[in-house]
Amino acid sequence: MSTSGRGADAEPGTLSAVGIGPLDERVYRELLTSPGMSLAELAIRVDSGVGATRQAIGRLERTGLLSRRPGTPARFVPARPDVAVGALIARRHDELERARLLADRLVADFHQGTRYEHTSQVIEIVVGPEAISQRAVQLMRGAEHEVMIFDKPPYVGTPDNPDELDALARGVRWRAVYSTESLAQAGQLEMISRFRDAGEQARLSPCVPTKLAVADHRLALLPLTIDRPVPEETAILVHPSSMLSMLTMHFETVWERAVTVDVFVNDPSGTAPPSANPGRQVVLLLAAGLKDEAIARQLGISLRTVRRWIAQIMAERGATTRFQLGLSVANELAGHSTT
């Protein structure tokens, strides 16, 4: 029941934005027009029980919207709305600002959590030679513009790469940096020459850290570890990310400093076949860091022939030590490093 339509018909919730509930607001509004009412009178006016009205009064006192006069029974008076409600607005503004700052910290936590949650969208772990080989084939066959390769032993399977030849035939640019270690494999120089004739751009470097294949700056495949005898057992496939950008940049850095393989398969004019100057190939392979035995295997000649040719070239260049010969050849190679 209600003896005043005001308590029941008052516009509800107008102070909810500053944390004042509907009953509390009705009590406050009644006091604005009829200050000095007692608890019992207020309970009747807002059509609520005495206990609920008492709790509402307690909340209003704590927020500063009303105070009580001395005496028995206690009577209550409202605070000025512009002062009291203004203070509540300022308090709520401070609370919202703290909540906004907390939200910023929570967003940082969210990003950190989702980064780990969605790691598989950036890096895929590929286990087993067959699975890795399949991903490598997919990477090469899916390339549309460019493939970048770090070639480094140990090797598994056949050295032939029909997918590269297919890609070159499609017009895909193919750049490969071969580790000097790779030239220790018999026939490797001949194989590189075949790929070069098909359109591959090949260079040689002693600074190839691991195997790597990057397709279209979109995907990269590389071994997970480099300290195991067969690193192909586990590999990682890297999707577009800062890691992929770093791998691409590293390839470009090594590529710029590497020596074109043309100097190993042609004379300086680029016209003579490799067999036309085998002595020159011997000394170039020596300068690349290969041991005499590896040079002999690479060129299919005897160890004695390798050493005889090295001695002859040292005499021709006036070098008394292999170190001096290496410096002489290094100066020659430097002229080809950016061609």
Coordinates of C-alpha atoms in Angstrom, one line a residue:
M1 CA 0.0 0.0 0.0
S2 CA 1.1 3.6 -0.4
T3 CA -0.3 6.9 0.9
S4 CA 1.7 8.8 -1.7
G5 CA 1.7 8.0 -5.4
R6 CA 5.1 9.5 -5.6
G7 CA 6.9 6.5 -4.1
A8 CA 5.3 4.1 -6.5
D9 CA 5.3 6.3 -9.6
A10 CA 8.7 7.9 -9.3
E11 CA 10.9 7.5 -12.3
P12 CA 13.1 4.4 -11.4
G13 CA 16.8 4.0 -11.9
T14 CA 17.9 7.5 -12.7
L15 CA 20.7 7.3 -10.1
S16 CA 21.7 3.7 -11.0
A17 CA 24.6 5.1 -13.0
V18 CA 26.2 6.2 -9.7
G19 CA 25.4 3.0 -7.8
I20 CA 22.1 3.9 -6.2
G21 CA 19.5 1.1 -6.3
P22 CA 15.8 1.6 -6.9
L23 CA 14.6 1.4 -3.3
D24 CA 17.4 3.7 -2.1
E25 CA 16.5 6.2 -4.8
R26 CA 12.9 6.2 -3.8
V27 CA 13.8 6.9 -0.1
Y28 CA 16.1 9.7 -1.2
R29 CA 13.4 11.2 -3.4
E30 CA 10.8 11.1 -0.7
L31 CA 13.2 12.9 1.7
L32 CA 13.9 15.6 -1.0
T33 CA 10.2 16.7 -0.9
S34 CA 9.4 15.7 2.7
P35 CA 12.6 16.0 4.8
G36 CA 12.6 15.0 8.4
M37 CA 10.6 11.7 8.2
S38 CA 11.2 8.8 10.5
L39 CA 12.0 5.3 9.5
A40 CA 8.4 4.2 9.9
E41 CA 7.1 7.1 7.9
L42 CA 9.6 6.4 5.1
A43 CA 8.6 2.7 5.0
I44 CA 5.0 3.6 4.4
R45 CA 5.9 6.3 1.8
V46 CA 8.1 3.9 -0.3
D47 CA 5.7 1.0 0.2
S48 CA 8.4 -1.2 1.7
G49 CA 9.0 -3.1 4.9
V50 CA 10.7 -1.5 7.8
G51 CA 13.8 -3.8 7.6
A52 CA 14.4 -3.1 3.9
T53 CA 13.9 0.6 4.4
R54 CA 16.4 0.6 7.3
Q55 CA 19.0 -1.1 5.1
A56 CA 18.3 1.5 2.4
I57 CA 18.8 4.3 4.9
G58 CA 22.1 2.8 6.0
R59 CA 23.3 2.7 2.4
L60 CA 22.3 6.2 1.7
E61 CA 24.1 7.4 4.9
R62 CA 27.3 5.7 3.7
T63 CA 27.1 7.3 0.3
G64 CA 26.5 10.7 1.9
L65 CA 23.0 11.2 0.4
L66 CA 21.3 11.7 3.8
S67 CA 22.0 12.3 7.4
R68 CA 19.9 11.8 10.6
R69 CA 18.8 14.4 13.2
P70 CA 19.3 13.8 16.8
G71 CA 16.3 12.6 18.8
T72 CA 13.9 9.7 19.1
P73 CA 12.7 8.5 16.8
A74 CA 15.5 9.4 14.4
R75 CA 14.5 11.6 11.6
F76 CA 16.4 11.9 8.2
V77 CA 17.2 14.8 5.9
P78 CA 18.6 14.6 2.4
A79 CA 21.9 16.1 1.3
R80 CA 21.9 18.7 -1.5
P81 CA 21.7 16.7 -4.8
D82 CA 24.2 18.9 -6.7
V83 CA 26.8 18.3 -3.9
A84 CA 26.0 14.7 -2.9
V85 CA 25.3 13.3 -6.4
G86 CA 28.2 15.3 -7.8
A87 CA 30.5 13.5 -5.3
L88 CA 29.1 10.1 -6.3
I89 CA 29.7 11.0 -10.0
A90 CA 33.3 11.9 -9.3
R91 CA 33.8 8.7 -7.3
R92 CA 32.3 6.6 -10.1
H93 CA 34.5 8.4 -12.6
D94 CA 37.6 7.4 -10.5
E95 CA 36.3 3.8 -10.3
L96 CA 35.8 3.7 -14.1
E97 CA 39.3 5.1 -14.7
R98 CA 40.8 2.4 -12.5
A99 CA 38.7 -0.2 -14.4
R100 CA 40.0 1.2 -17.7
L101 CA 43.6 0.9 -16.5
L102 CA 42.9 -2.6 -15.3
A103 CA 41.4 -3.4 -18.7
D104 CA 44.6 -2.3 -20.4
R105 CA 46.6 -4.7 -18.2
L106 CA 44.1 -7.5 -18.8
V107 CA 44.4 -6.9 -22.6
A108 CA 48.2 -7.4 -22.3
D109 CA 47.6 -10.6 -20.3
F110 CA 45.1 -11.7 -23.0
H111 CA 47.6 -11.1 -25.8
Q112 CA 50.2 -13.1 -24.0
G113 CA 47.8 -16.0 -23.4
T114 CA 46.5 -16.1 -26.9
R115 CA 50.1 -15.9 -28.2
Y116 CA 50.8 -19.2 -26.5
E117 CA 47.3 -20.6 -27.2
H118 CA 47.7 -20.0 -31.0
T119 CA 51.4 -20.9 -31.3
S120 CA 50.4 -23.7 -33.6
Q121 CA 49.1 -21.0 -36.1
V122 CA 52.7 -19.6 -36.3
I123 CA 54.9 -22.7 -35.8
E124 CA 54.1 -26.3 -36.6
I125 CA 56.2 -29.2 -35.3
V126 CA 56.7 -31.8 -38.0
V127 CA 58.1 -35.2 -36.8
G128 CA 59.5 -38.0 -38.9
P129 CA 61.4 -38.1 -42.2
E130 CA 58.3 -38.9 -44.2
A131 CA 56.2 -36.1 -42.7
I132 CA 59.0 -33.6 -43.2
S133 CA 59.6 -34.7 -46.8
Q134 CA 55.9 -34.3 -47.5
R135 CA 55.9 -30.8 -46.1
A136 CA 59.0 -29.9 -48.1
V137 CA 57.3 -31.1 -51.3
Q138 CA 54.2 -29.1 -50.5
L139 CA 56.3 -26.0 -49.9
M140 CA 58.2 -26.3 -53.2
R141 CA 55.2 -27.3 -55.3
G142 CA 53.1 -24.5 -53.8
A143 CA 55.7 -21.8 -54.5
E144 CA 54.5 -19.2 -57.0
H145 CA 57.2 -16.6 -57.0
E146 CA 60.4 -17.5 -55.2
V147 CA 62.1 -20.3 -53.2
M148 CA 65.2 -19.6 -51.0
I149 CA 67.3 -22.5 -49.9
F150 CA 70.1 -23.1 -47.5
D151 CA 71.8 -26.4 -48.5
K152 CA 73.8 -28.2 -45.9
P153 CA 74.7 -31.8 -45.1
P154 CA 73.8 -34.4 -43.9
Y155 CA 71.7 -35.5 -46.8
V156 CA 68.9 -38.1 -46.8
G157 CA 67.7 -39.7 -49.9
T158 CA 68.5 -38.9 -53.5
P159 CA 70.2 -35.6 -54.4
D160 CA 67.8 -35.2 -57.4
N161 CA 65.1 -32.6 -56.9
P162 CA 62.5 -32.8 -59.7
D163 CA 60.3 -30.4 -57.8
E164 CA 62.9 -27.7 -58.2
L165 CA 63.1 -28.3 -61.9
D166 CA 59.3 -28.1 -62.2
A167 CA 59.3 -24.9 -60.2
L168 CA 62.0 -23.4 -62.4
A169 CA 60.0 -24.4 -65.5
R170 CA 57.0 -22.6 -64.0
G171 CA 59.1 -19.4 -63.8
V172 CA 59.7 -19.6 -60.0
R173 CA 62.9 -17.8 -59.0
W174 CA 65.1 -20.3 -57.1
R175 CA 68.1 -19.1 -55.0
A176 CA 70.3 -21.6 -53.1
V177 CA 73.3 -21.0 -50.8
Y178 CA 75.3 -24.1 -50.5
S179 CA 77.5 -24.7 -47.5
T180 CA 81.1 -25.4 -48.3
E181 CA 80.6 -28.6 -46.5
S182 CA 78.3 -29.7 -49.2
L183 CA 81.1 -29.8 -51.7
A184 CA 82.7 -32.7 -49.8
Q185 CA 80.0 -34.8 -51.3
A186 CA 81.2 -36.6 -54.5
G187 CA 79.4 -35.2 -57.6
Q188 CA 77.9 -32.2 -55.7
L189 CA 79.6 -29.7 -58.0
E190 CA 78.2 -31.4 -61.1
M191 CA 74.7 -31.5 -59.6
I192 CA 74.9 -27.8 -58.7
S193 CA 76.0 -27.2 -62.3
R194 CA 72.9 -29.0 -63.6
F195 CA 70.5 -27.0 -61.5
R196 CA 72.3 -23.8 -62.4
D197 CA 71.9 -24.6 -66.1
A198 CA 68.1 -25.1 -65.4
G199 CA 67.9 -21.6 -64.0
E200 CA 68.9 -21.9 -60.3
Q201 CA 70.9 -19.0 -58.8
A202 CA 73.5 -20.7 -56.7
R203 CA 76.1 -19.3 -54.3
L204 CA 78.6 -20.8 -51.8
S205 CA 79.2 -19.8 -48.2
P206 CA 81.0 -21.3 -45.2
C207 CA 78.4 -19.6 -43.0
V208 CA 75.3 -21.7 -43.7
P209 CA 74.0 -22.5 -40.1
T210 CA 71.3 -25.0 -41.0
K211 CA 69.1 -26.3 -43.7
L212 CA 66.3 -23.9 -44.6
A213 CA 63.6 -23.6 -47.3
V214 CA 61.5 -20.4 -47.6
A215 CA 58.7 -20.2 -50.2
D216 CA 57.2 -16.8 -51.3
H217 CA 58.1 -15.2 -47.9
R218 CA 55.1 -17.2 -46.7
L219 CA 56.4 -20.4 -45.3
A220 CA 59.7 -21.7 -44.0
L221 CA 60.8 -25.2 -43.2
L222 CA 63.9 -25.9 -41.1
P223 CA 65.3 -28.5 -38.7
L224 CA 64.3 -28.1 -35.1
T225 CA 67.8 -28.8 -33.9
I226 CA 71.2 -28.6 -35.5
D227 CA 73.3 -30.6 -33.0
R228 CA 72.0 -34.1 -33.9
P229 CA 73.5 -36.4 -36.5
V230 CA 70.2 -36.5 -38.4
P231 CA 68.4 -33.1 -37.8
E232 CA 65.6 -34.1 -40.2
E233 CA 64.0 -36.2 -37.6
T234 CA 62.1 -33.1 -36.3
A235 CA 61.4 -29.9 -38.2
I236 CA 59.4 -26.7 -37.8
L237 CA 57.2 -25.1 -40.3
V238 CA 57.0 -21.4 -39.8
H239 CA 54.0 -19.3 -40.9
P240 CA 53.9 -15.5 -41.5
S241 CA 55.4 -14.0 -38.3
S242 CA 58.3 -12.0 -37.0
M243 CA 60.3 -15.3 -36.9
L244 CA 59.7 -15.8 -40.6
S245 CA 60.8 -12.3 -41.3
M246 CA 64.0 -12.9 -39.4
L247 CA 64.7 -16.1 -41.3
T248 CA 64.2 -14.3 -44.6
M249 CA 66.5 -11.5 -43.6
H250 CA 69.1 -13.9 -42.5
F251 CA 69.0 -15.7 -45.9
E252 CA 69.4 -12.3 -47.6
T253 CA 72.4 -11.5 -45.5
V254 CA 74.2 -14.8 -46.2
W255 CA 73.2 -14.5 -49.9
E256 CA 74.8 -11.1 -50.2
R257 CA 78.1 -12.3 -48.7
A258 CA 78.3 -15.6 -50.5
V259 CA 80.3 -16.4 -53.6
T260 CA 78.6 -17.2 -56.9
V261 CA 79.0 -20.8 -57.8
D262 CA 79.8 -19.8 -61.4
V263 CA 83.4 -19.3 -60.5
F264 CA 83.6 -23.0 -59.7
V265 CA 82.0 -24.3 -62.8
N266 CA 83.3 -21.8 -65.4
D267 CA 86.4 -19.8 -66.2
P268 CA 86.2 -16.0 -65.5
S269 CA 84.7 -15.4 -69.0
G270 CA 81.9 -17.8 -68.2
T271 CA 82.4 -19.7 -71.4
A272 CA 84.7 -22.7 -70.7
P273 CA 83.3 -25.9 -69.3
P274 CA 84.5 -27.1 -65.9
S275 CA 86.7 -29.8 -67.4
A276 CA 88.6 -27.1 -69.4
N277 CA 90.5 -25.9 -66.3
P278 CA 90.5 -28.6 -63.6
G279 CA 93.5 -27.1 -61.9
R280 CA 91.6 -23.9 -61.3
Q281 CA 88.7 -25.9 -59.8
V282 CA 91.2 -27.6 -57.5
V283 CA 92.5 -24.3 -56.1
L284 CA 89.0 -22.8 -55.8
L285 CA 87.7 -25.8 -53.9
L286 CA 90.8 -25.6 -51.7
A287 CA 90.1 -21.9 -51.0
A288 CA 86.5 -22.8 -50.2
G289 CA 87.8 -24.9 -47.3
L290 CA 87.8 -28.4 -48.7
K291 CA 90.5 -30.8 -47.8
D292 CA 92.6 -32.5 -50.4
E293 CA 90.7 -35.8 -50.1
A294 CA 87.3 -34.1 -50.5
I295 CA 88.6 -32.2 -53.6
A296 CA 89.7 -35.5 -55.1
R297 CA 86.3 -37.1 -54.5
Q298 CA 84.5 -34.0 -55.9
L299 CA 86.5 -34.0 -59.2
G300 CA 86.9 -37.7 -59.5
I301 CA 90.7 -37.5 -59.6
S302 CA 93.4 -39.0 -57.5
L303 CA 94.8 -37.4 -54.3
R304 CA 98.2 -37.3 -55.9
T305 CA 96.9 -35.3 -58.9
V306 CA 95.2 -32.8 -56.5
R307 CA 98.4 -32.2 -54.6
R308 CA 100.4 -32.0 -57.8
W309 CA 98.1 -29.3 -59.3
I310 CA 98.1 -27.4 -56.1
A311 CA 101.9 -27.3 -56.1
Q312 CA 101.9 -26.2 -59.7
I313 CA 99.5 -23.3 -59.1
M314 CA 101.4 -22.2 -56.0
A315 CA 104.5 -21.9 -58.1
E316 CA 102.7 -20.0 -60.8
R317 CA 101.3 -17.5 -58.3
G318 CA 104.5 -17.2 -56.4
A319 CA 102.9 -18.5 -53.2
T320 CA 105.2 -20.3 -50.8
T321 CA 102.4 -21.5 -48.5
R322 CA 98.8 -22.6 -48.9
F323 CA 97.8 -19.7 -46.8
Q324 CA 99.3 -17.3 -49.4
L325 CA 97.6 -19.2 -52.1
G326 CA 94.3 -18.9 -50.2
L327 CA 94.7 -15.1 -50.0
S328 CA 95.3 -14.9 -53.7
V329 CA 92.2 -16.9 -54.5
A330 CA 90.1 -15.0 -51.9
N331 CA 90.9 -11.8 -53.7
E332 CA 89.7 -13.4 -56.9
L333 CA 86.5 -14.7 -55.3
A334 CA 85.8 -11.3 -53.8
G335 CA 85.3 -10.0 -57.3
H336 CA 82.5 -12.5 -57.8
S337 CA 80.7 -12.3 -54.5
T338 CA 78.1 -9.8 -55.7
T339 CA 77.6 -10.9 -59.3

